[in-house]
Backbone as CSV, one residue per row, in Angstrom:
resi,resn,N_x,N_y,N_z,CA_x,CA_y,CA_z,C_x,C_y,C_z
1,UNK,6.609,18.403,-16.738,6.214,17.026,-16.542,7.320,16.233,-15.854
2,UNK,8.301,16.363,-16.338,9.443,15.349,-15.686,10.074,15.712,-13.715
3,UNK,9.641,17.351,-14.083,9.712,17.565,-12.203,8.479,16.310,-11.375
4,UNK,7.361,16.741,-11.781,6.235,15.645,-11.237,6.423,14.318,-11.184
5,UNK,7.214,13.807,-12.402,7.264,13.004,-12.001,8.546,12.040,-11.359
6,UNK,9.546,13.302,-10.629,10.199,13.012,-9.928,9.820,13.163,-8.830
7,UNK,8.878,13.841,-8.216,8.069,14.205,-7.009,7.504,13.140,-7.387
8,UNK,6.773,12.511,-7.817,5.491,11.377,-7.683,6.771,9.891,-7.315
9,UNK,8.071,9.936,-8.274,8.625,9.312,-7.921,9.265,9.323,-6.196
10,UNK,9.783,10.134,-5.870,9.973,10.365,-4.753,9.099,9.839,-3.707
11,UNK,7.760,10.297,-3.776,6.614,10.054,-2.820,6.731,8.614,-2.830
12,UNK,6.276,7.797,-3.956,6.820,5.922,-4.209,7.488,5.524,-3.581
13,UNK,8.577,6.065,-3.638,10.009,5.235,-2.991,10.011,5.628,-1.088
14,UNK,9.579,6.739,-0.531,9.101,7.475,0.280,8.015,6.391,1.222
15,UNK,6.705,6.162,0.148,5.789,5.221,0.961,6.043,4.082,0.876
16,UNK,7.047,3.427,-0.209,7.622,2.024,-0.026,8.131,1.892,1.018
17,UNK,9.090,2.683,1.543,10.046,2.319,2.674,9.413,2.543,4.168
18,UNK,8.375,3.158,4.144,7.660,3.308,5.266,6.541,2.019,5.365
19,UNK,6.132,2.131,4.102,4.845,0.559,4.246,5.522,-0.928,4.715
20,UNK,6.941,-0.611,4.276,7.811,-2.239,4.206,8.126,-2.248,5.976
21,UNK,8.183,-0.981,7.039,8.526,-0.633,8.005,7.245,-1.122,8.714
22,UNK,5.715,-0.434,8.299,4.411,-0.449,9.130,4.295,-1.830,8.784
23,UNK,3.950,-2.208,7.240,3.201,-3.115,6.964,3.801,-4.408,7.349
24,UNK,4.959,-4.602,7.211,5.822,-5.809,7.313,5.946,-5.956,9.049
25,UNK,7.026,-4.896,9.009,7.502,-5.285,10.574,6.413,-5.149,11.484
26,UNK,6.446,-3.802,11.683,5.034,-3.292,12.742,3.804,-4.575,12.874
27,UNK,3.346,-4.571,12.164,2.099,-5.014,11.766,2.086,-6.945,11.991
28,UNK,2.697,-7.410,10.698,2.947,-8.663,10.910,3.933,-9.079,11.810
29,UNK,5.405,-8.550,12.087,6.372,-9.260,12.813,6.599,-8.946,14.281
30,UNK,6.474,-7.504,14.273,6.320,-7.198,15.985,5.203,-7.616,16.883
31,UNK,3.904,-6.825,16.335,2.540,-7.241,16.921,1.511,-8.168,16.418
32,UNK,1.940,-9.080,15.016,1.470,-10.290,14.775,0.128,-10.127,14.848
33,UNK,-0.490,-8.843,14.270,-2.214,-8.398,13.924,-3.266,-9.937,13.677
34,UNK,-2.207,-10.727,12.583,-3.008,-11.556,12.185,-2.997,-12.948,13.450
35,UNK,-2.361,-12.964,14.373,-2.605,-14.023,15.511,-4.276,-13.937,16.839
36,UNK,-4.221,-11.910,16.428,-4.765,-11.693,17.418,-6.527,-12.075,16.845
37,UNK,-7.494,-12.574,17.791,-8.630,-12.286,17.560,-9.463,-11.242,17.057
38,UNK,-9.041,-9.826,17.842,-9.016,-8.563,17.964,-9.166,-7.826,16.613
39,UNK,-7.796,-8.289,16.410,-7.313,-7.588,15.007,-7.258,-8.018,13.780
40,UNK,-7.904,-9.332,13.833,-8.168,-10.136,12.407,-9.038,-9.115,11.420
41,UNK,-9.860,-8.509,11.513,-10.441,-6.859,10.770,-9.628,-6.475,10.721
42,UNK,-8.770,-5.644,11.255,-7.704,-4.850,11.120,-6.683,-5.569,9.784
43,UNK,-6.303,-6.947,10.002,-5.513,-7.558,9.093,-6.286,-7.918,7.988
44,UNK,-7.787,-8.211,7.620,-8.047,-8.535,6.223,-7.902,-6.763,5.636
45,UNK,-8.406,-5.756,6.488,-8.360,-4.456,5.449,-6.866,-4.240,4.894
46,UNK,-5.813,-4.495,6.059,-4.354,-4.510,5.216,-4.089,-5.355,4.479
47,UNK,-4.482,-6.670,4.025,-4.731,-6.896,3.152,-5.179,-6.884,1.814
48,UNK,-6.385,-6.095,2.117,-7.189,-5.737,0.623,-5.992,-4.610,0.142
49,UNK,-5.346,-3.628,1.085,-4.412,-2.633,1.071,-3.834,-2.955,0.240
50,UNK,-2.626,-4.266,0.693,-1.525,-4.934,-0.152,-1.834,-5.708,-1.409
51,UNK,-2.926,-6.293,-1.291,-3.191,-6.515,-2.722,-3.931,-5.372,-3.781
52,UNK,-4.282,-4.220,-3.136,-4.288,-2.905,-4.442,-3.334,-2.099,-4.785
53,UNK,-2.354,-2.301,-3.553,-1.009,-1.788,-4.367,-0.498,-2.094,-5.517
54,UNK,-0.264,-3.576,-5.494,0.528,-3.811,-6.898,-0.547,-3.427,-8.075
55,UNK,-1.467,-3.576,-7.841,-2.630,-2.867,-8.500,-2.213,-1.944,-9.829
56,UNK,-2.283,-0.969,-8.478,-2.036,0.347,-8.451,-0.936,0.335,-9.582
57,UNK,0.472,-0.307,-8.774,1.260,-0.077,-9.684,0.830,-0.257,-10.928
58,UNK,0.360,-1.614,-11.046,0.456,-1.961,-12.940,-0.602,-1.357,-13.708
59,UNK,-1.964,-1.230,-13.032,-2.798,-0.270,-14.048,-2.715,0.739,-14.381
60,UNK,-1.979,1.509,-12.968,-2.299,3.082,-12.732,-0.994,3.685,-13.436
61,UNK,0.099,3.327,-12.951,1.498,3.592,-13.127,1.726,3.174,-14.425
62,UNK,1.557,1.828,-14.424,2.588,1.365,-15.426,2.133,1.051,-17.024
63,UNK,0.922,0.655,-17.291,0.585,0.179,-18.168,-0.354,1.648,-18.735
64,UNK,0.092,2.587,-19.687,-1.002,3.662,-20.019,-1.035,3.332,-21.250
65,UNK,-1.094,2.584,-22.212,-1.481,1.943,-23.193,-3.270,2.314,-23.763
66,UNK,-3.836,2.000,-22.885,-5.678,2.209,-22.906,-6.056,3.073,-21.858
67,UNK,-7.443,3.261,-21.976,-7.656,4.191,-21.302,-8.576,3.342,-19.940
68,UNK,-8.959,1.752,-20.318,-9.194,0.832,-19.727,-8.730,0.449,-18.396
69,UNK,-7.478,-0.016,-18.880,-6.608,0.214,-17.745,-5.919,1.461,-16.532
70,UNK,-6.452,2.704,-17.602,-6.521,3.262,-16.437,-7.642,3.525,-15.396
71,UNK,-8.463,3.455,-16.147,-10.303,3.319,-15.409,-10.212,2.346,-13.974
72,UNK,-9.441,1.619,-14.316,-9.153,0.216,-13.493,-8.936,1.125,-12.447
73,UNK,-7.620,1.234,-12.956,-6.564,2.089,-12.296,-7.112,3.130,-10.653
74,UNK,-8.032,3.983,-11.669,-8.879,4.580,-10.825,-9.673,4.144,-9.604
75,UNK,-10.384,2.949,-10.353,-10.994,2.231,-9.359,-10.170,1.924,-8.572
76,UNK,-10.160,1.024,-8.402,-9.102,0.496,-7.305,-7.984,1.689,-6.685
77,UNK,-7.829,2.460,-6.815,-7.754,4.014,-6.325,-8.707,4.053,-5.176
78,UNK,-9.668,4.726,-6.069,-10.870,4.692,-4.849,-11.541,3.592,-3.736
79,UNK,-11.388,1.924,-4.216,-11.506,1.262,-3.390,-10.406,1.129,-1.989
80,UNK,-9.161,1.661,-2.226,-8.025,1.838,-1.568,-8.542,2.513,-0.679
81,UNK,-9.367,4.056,-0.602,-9.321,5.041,-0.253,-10.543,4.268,0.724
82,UNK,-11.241,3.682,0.623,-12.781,3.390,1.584,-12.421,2.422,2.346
83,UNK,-11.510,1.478,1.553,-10.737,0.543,3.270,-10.040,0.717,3.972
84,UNK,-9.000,2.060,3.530,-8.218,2.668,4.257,-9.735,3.769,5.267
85,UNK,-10.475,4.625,4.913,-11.051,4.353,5.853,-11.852,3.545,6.906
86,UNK,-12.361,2.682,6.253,-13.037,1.520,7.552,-11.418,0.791,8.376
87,UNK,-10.421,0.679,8.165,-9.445,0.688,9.148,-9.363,1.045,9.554
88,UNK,-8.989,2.826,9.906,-9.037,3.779,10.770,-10.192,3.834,11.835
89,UNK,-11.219,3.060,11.568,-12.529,3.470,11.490,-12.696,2.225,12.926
90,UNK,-12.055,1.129,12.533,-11.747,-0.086,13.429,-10.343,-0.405,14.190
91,UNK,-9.339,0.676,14.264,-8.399,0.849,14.833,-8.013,0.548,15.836
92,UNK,-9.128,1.498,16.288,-9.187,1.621,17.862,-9.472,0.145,18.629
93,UNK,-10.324,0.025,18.189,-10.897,-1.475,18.557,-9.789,-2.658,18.475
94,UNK,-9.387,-2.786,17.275,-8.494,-3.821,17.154,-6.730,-3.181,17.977
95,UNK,-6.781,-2.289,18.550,-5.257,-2.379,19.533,-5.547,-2.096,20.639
96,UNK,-7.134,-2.214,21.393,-7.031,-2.925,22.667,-6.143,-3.337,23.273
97,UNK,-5.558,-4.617,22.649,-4.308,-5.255,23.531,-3.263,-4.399,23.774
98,UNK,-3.179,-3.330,23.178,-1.714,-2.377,23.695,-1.669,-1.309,24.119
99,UNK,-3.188,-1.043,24.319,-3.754,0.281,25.075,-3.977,1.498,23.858
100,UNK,-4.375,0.697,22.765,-4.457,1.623,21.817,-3.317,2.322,20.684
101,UNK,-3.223,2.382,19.392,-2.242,3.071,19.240,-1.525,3.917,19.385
102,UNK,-0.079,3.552,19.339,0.881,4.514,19.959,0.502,5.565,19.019
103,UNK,1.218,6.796,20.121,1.342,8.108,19.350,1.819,8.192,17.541
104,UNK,3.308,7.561,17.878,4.122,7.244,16.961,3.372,6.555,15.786
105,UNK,3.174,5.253,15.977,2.624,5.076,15.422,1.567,5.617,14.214
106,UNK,0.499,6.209,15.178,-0.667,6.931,14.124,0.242,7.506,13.106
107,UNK,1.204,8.594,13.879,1.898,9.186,13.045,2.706,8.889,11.595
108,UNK,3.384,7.749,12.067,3.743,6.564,10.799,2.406,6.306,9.612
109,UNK,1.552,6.447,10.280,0.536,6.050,9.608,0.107,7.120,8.561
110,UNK,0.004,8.303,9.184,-0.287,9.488,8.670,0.511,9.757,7.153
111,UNK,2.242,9.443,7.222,3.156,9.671,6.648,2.977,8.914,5.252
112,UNK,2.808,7.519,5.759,2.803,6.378,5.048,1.385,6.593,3.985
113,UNK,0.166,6.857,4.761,-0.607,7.565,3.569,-0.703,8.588,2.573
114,UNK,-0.025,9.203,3.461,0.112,10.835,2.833,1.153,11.080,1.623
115,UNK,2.272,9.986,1.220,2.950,9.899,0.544,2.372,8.697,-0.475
116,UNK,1.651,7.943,-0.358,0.550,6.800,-0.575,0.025,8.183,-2.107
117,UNK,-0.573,8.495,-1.412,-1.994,9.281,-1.825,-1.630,10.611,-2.554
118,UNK,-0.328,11.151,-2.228,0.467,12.452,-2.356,1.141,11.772,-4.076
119,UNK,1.230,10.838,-4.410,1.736,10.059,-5.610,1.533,9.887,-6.446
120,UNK,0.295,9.163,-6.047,-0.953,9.326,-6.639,-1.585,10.469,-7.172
121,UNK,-1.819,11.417,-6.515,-2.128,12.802,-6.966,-1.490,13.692,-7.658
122,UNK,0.015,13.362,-7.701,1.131,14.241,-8.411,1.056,13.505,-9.569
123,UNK,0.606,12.188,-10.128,1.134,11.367,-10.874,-0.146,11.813,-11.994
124,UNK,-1.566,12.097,-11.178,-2.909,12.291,-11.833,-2.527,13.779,-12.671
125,UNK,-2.311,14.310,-11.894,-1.930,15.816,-12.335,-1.033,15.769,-13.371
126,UNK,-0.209,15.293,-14.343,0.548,14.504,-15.337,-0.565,13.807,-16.427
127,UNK,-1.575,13.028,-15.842,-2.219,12.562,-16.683,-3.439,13.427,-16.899
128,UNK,-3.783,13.928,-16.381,-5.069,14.537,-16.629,-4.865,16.289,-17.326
129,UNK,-5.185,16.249,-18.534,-4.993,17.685,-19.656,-6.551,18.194,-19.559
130,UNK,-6.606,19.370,-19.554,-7.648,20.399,-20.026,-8.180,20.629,-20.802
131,UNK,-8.889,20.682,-21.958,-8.246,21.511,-23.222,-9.783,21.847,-23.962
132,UNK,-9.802,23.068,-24.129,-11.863,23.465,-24.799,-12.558,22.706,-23.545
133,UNK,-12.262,23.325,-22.510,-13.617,22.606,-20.792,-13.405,21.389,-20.870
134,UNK,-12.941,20.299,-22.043,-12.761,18.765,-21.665,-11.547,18.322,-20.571
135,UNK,-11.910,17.127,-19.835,-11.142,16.555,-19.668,-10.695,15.259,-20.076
136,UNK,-8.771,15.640,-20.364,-8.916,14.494,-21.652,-7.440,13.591,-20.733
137,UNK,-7.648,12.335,-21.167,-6.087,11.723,-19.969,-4.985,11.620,-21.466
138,UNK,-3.862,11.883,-20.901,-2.764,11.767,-21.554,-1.580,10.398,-21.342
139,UNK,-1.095,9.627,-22.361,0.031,9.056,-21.782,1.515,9.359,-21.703
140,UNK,1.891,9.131,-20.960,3.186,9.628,-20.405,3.982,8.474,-20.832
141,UNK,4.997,9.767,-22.071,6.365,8.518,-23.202,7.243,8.547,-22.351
142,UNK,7.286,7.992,-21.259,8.087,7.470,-20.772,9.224,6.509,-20.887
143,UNK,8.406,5.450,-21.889,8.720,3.691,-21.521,10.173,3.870,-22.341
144,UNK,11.206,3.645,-22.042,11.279,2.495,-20.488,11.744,3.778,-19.508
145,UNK,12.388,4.707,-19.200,12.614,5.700,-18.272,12.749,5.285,-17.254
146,UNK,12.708,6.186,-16.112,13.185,5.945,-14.516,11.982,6.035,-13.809
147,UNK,10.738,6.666,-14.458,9.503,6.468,-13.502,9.182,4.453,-14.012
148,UNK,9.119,3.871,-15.114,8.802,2.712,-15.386,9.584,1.942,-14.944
149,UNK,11.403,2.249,-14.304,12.008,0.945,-13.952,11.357,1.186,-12.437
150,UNK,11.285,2.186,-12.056,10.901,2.383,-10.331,9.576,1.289,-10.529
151,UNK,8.787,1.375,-11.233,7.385,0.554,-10.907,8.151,-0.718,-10.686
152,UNK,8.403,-0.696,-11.794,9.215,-2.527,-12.219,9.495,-3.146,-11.617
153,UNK,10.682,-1.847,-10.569,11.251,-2.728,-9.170,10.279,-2.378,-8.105
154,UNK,9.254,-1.912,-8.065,8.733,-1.986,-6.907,7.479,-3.093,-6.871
155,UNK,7.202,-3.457,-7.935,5.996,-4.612,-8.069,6.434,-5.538,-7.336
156,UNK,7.606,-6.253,-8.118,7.760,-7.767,-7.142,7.717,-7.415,-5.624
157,UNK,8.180,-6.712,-5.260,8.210,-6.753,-3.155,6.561,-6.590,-3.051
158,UNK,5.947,-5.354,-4.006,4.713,-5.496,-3.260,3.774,-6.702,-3.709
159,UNK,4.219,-7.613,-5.068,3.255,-8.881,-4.388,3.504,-9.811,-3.693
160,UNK,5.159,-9.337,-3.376,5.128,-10.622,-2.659,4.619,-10.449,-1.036
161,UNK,4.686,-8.837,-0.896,3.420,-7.988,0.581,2.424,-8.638,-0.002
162,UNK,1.437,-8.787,-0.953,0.040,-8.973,-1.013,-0.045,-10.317,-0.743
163,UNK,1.078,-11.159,-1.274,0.675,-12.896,-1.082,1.134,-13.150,0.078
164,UNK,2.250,-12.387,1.223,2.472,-12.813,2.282,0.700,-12.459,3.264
165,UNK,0.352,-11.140,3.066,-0.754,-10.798,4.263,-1.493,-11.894,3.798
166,UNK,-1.950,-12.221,2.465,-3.065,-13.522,1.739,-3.288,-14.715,2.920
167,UNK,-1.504,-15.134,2.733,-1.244,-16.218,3.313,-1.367,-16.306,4.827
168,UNK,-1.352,-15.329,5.819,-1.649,-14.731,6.778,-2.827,-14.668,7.657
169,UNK,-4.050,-14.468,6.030,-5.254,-15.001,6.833,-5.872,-16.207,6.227
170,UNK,-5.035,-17.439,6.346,-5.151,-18.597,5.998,-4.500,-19.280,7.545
171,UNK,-5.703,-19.632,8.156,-4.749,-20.392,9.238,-3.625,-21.863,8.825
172,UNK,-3.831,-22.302,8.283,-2.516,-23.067,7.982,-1.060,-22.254,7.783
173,UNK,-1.262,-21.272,6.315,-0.339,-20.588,6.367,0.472,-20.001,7.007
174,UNK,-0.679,-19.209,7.874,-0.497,-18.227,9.155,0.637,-19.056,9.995
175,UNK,0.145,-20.728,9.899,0.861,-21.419,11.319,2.253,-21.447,10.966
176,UNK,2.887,-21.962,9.464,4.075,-22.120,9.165,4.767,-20.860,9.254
177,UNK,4.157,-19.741,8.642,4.440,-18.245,9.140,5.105,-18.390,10.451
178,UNK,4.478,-18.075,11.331,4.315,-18.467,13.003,5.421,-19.068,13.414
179,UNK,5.692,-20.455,12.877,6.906,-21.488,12.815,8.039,-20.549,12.449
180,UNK,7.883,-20.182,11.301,9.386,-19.743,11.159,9.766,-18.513,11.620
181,UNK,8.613,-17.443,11.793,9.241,-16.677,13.042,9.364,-17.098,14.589
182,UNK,9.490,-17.848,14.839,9.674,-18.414,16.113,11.332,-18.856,15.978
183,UNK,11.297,-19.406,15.007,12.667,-19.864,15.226,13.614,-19.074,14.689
184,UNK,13.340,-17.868,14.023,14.546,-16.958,14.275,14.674,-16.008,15.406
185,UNK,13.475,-16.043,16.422,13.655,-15.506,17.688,13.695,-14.527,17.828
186,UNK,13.288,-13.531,16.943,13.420,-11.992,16.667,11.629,-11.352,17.444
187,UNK,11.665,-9.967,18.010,10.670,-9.272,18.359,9.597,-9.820,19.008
């Protein structure tokens, strides 16, 4: 158990640093998804994205207390998984303006899920026991350990990803957004 969930940890810290790369820079600060007409689809699905992460974290990860919360957990799992496809799905469409996504890119993309989803799956495999043909979920005595401070510290950045994209597709917001990257003059 504790290898897994240094691999599940790994994968976390792995798709954090790649999502904070796509989702942040790429996305909002270089190509400014949410300015374009185009790509306003493209930016509410990364949205729904960033707000099931922290999700993720606190039902799925962090809180195994009930079996409630992990049900949640699940869900929103699977809702992850159907907007991450209808993005892919509207991709193409919404990067028109740049002749389509770069190579690189996709690739980032690929990574960034695959360690997403690869985490997730190492983390299930931990919770989910066998035993007489049942399947029965287990909680993991962790608390407080190094898989529970990793959530801990990774919640706050990702809501404050979910309330920045929020604010993003709020044209007011969007504008002060806008404002203050302008005046640090970057990308």
């Amino acid at each position: 158990m504790e290898t897994a969930i240094i691999i599940s940890s790994f994968f976390l810290v792995l798709f954090a640093v790649l999502a904070l790369y796509d989702g942040f820079y790429l996305h909002i600060f270089k190509y400014q998804l949410h300015n374009r007409e185009e790509s306003k689809t493209e930016h509410i699905t990364h949205t729904l994205r960033a707000v099931f992460f922290p999700a993720i974290l606190y039902f799925l990860f962090l809180k195994q207390d009930n079996h409630t919360s992990f049900v949640i957990g699940l869900t929103i799992v699977l809702l992850d998984i159907m907007v991450l496809g209808y993005d892919a799905f509207i991709e193409k469409d919404s990067r028109q303006f740049m002749g389509g996504l770069p190579r690189w890119e996709y690739i980032v993309h690929l990574f960034v899920n695959g360690f997403h989803f690869a985490s997730i799956a190492v983390y299930l495999s931990i919770r989910f026991t066998f035993q007489n043909g049942e399947i029965m979920v287990s909680n993991i005595n962790q608390s407080p350990g190094f898989f529970n401070l990793l959530i801990v510290n990774l919640l706050p950045g990702a809501i404050v990803m979910a309330i920045l994209h929020v604010f993003l597709c709020i044209p007011k917001t969007a504008h002060i957004w806008n404002n203050f990257r302008s005046k640090i003059n970057c990308c």
